[in-house]
Coordinates of C-alpha atoms in Angstrom, one line a residue:
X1 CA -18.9 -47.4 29.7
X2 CA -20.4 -44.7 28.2
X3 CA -20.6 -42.5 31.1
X4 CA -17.0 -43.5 32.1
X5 CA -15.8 -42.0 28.7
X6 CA -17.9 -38.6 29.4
X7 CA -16.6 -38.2 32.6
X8 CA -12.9 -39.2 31.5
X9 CA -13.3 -36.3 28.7
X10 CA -14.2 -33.8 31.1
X11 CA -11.8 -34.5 33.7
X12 CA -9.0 -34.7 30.6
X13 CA -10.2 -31.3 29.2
X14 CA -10.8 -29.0 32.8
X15 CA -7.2 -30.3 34.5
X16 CA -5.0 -29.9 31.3
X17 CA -6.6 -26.3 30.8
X18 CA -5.4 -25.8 34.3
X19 CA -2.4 -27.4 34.0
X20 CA -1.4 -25.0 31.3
X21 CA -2.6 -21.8 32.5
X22 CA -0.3 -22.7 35.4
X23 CA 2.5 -22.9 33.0
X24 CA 1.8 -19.9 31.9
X25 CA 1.7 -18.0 35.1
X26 CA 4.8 -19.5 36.0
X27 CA 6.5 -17.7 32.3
X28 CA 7.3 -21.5 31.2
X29 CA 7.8 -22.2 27.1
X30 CA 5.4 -23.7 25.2
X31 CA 7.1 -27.5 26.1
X32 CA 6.5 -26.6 29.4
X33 CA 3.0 -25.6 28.9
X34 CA 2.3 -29.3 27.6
X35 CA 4.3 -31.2 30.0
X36 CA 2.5 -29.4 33.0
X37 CA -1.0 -29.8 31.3
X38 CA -0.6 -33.7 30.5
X39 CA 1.2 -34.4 33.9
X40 CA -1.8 -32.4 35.6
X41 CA -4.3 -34.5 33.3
X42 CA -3.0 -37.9 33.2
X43 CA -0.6 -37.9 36.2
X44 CA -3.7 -39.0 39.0
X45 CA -4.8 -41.4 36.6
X46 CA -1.2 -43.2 36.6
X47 CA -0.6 -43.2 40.4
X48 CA -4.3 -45.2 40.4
X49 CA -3.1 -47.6 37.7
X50 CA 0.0 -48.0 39.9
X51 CA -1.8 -48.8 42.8
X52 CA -4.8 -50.8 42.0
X53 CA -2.7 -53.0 39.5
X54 CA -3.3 -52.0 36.0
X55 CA -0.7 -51.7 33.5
X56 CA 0.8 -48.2 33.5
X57 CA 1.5 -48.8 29.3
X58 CA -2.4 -48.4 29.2
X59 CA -2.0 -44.6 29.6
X60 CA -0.8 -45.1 25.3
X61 CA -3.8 -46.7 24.6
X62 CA -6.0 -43.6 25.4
X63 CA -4.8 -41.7 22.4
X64 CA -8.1 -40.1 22.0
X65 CA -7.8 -38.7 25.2
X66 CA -4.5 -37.5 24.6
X67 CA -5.7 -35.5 21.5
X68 CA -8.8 -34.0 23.4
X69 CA -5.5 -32.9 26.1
X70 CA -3.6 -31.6 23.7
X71 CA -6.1 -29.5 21.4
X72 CA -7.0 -28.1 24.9
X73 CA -3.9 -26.7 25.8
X74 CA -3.0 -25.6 22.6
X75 CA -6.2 -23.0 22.6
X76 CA -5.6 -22.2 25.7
X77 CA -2.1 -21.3 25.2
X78 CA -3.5 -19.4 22.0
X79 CA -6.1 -17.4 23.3
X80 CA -6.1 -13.6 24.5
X81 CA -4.6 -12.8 27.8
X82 CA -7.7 -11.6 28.8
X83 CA -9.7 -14.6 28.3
X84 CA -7.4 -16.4 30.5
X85 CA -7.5 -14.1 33.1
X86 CA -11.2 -14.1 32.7
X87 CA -10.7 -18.2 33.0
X88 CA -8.7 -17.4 36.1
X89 CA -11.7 -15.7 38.0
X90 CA -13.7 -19.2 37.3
X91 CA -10.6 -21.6 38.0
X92 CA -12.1 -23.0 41.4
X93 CA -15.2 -24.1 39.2
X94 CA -13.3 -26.0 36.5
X95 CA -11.0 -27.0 38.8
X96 CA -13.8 -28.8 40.8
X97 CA -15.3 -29.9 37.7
X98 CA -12.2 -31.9 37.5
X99 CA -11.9 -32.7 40.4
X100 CA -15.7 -34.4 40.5
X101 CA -15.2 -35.8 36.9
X102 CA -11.9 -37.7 37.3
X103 CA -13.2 -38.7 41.2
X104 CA -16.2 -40.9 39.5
X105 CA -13.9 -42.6 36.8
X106 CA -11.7 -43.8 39.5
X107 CA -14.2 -45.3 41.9
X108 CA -15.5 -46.8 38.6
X109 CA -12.1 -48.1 37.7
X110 CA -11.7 -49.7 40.9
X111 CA -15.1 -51.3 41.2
X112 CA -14.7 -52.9 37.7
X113 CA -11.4 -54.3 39.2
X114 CA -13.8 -55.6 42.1
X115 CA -11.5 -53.5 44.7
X116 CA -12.7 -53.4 48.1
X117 CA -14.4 -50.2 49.6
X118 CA -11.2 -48.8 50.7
X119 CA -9.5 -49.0 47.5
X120 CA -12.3 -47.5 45.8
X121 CA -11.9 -44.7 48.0
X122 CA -8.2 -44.3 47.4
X123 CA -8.6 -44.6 43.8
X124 CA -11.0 -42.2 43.9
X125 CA -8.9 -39.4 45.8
X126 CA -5.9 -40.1 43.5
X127 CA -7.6 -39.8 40.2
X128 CA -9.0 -36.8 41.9
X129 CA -6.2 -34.5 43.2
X130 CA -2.9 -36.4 41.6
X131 CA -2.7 -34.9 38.5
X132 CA -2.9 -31.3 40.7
X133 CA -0.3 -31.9 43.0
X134 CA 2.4 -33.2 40.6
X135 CA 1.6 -29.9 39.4
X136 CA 2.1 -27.8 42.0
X137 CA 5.2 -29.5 43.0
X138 CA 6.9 -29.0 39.4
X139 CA 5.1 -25.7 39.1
X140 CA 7.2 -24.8 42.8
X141 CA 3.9 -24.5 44.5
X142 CA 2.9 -25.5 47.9
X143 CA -0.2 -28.5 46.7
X144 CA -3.5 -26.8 46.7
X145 CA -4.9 -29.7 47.5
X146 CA -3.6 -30.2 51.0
X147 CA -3.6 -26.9 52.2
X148 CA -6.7 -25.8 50.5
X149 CA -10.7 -25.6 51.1
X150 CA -11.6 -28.8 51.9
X151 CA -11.0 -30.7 48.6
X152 CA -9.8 -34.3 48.7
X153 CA -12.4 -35.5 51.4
X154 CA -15.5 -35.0 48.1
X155 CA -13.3 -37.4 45.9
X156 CA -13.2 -39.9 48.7
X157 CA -17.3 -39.2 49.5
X158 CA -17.7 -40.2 46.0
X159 CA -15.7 -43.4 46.1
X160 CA -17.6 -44.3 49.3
X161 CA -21.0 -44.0 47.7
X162 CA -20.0 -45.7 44.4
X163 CA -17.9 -48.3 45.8
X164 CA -21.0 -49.0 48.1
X165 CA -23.3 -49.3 45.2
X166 CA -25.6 -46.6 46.2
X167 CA -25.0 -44.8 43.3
X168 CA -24.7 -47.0 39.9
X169 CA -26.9 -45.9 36.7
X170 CA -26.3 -42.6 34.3
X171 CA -28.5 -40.7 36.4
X172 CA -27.4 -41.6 39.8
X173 CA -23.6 -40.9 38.4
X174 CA -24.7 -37.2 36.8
X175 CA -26.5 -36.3 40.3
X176 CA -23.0 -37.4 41.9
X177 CA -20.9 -35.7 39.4
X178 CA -22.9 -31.9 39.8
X179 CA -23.2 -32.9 43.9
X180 CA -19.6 -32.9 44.0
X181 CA -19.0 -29.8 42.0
X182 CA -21.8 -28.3 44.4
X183 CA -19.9 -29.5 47.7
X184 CA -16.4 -28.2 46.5
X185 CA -17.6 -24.9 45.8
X186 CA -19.5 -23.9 48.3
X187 CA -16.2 -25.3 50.5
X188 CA -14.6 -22.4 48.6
X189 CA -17.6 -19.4 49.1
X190 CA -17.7 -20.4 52.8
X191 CA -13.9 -21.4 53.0
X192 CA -14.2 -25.1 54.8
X193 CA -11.3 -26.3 55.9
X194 CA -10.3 -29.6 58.2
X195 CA -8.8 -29.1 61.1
X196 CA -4.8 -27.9 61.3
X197 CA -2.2 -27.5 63.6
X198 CA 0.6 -24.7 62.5
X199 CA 4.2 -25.1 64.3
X200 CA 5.1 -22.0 62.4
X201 CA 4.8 -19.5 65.5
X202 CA 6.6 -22.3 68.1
X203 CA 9.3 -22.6 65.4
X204 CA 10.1 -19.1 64.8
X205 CA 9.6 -18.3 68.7
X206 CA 12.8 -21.0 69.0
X207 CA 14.7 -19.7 66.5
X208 CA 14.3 -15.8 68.2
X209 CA 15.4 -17.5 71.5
X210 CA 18.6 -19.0 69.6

């Protein structure tokens, strides 16, 4: 439980930082800058309560958490413009720090719950990448996420290897949490992708013909 908590305060701190700074980009006020960062934060977390059965209400009953989120945003929304466009430069890495940190505490979740494999998995993903693509979508972005370097598929890896029990004490969950980070990023320095189709060309080809 320890480890849970770690990874849940990591997670909690990297995607309401980015939740904010998207906020920001996007000119919103300072209510917007909150609502983005805690729905970026804690908005995976409640579509995996949803889905594996536990009680949305017990989003209330991590008020720590919610502190840590808030304090968060708050500095970031205080600090010089150029530190956050310094942050910017780095965002991929946080973002994957997320990303890795919130993957692990949903496969944990689930396999507490005694989930099968597959919703270990799920759980995983959605703890992952929810939070970011409720934020895109209020922010008016296209989601990262599913149009990005390959980004969801490390989430699932690590539900498949937790939810398998290959990987189970502190250490074994730290060597996940940096080998996800590591997988994400270099996804981003050598640009991985899955394989796409585009109906953008056939579509505007049609429309020219019309």
């Amino acid at each position: 439980m320890e480890i849970f908590g770690v990874f849940s305060i990591i997670g909690t701190i990297a995607f309401a930082v980015s939740g904010a700074v998207v906020a920001m980009e996007e000119e919103y006020d300072i209510l917007g800058v909150f609502v983005l960062g805690l729905v970026t934060a804690f908005g995976g977390g409640v579509i995996r309560n949803l889905l594996i059965g536990v009680p949305v209400t017990s989003l209330w009953s991590q008020g720590s958490l919610l502190k840590i989120a808030l304090i968060a945003m708050t500095i970031a929304f205080l600090l010089p413009v150029k530190w956050i466009y310094t942050w910017r430069k780095s965002e991929a890495f946080f973002d994957a720090i997320g990303l890795s940190a919130f993957a692990i505490q949903g496969a944990l979740y689930a396999t507490q719950m005694n989930h099968p494999i597959s919703a270990v998995m799920v759980a995983a993903m959605l703890t992952g990448i929810g939070g970011g693509i409720i934020r895109d979508v209020l922010a008016g972005r296209k989601p990262l996420v599913l149009r990005d370097e390959i980004y969801a598929v490390w989430a699932m890896v690590g539900g498949l290897v937790i939810g398998k029990g290959w990987f189970h004490s502190t250490l074994d969950l730290l060597f996940l949490f940096v080998l996800i980070i590591v997988f994400r990023m270099l996804s981003v320095y050598y640009k991985w992708k899955l394989p796409r189709r585009s109906l953008r060309e056939k579509i505007v080809q049609e429309k020219g013909k019309a």
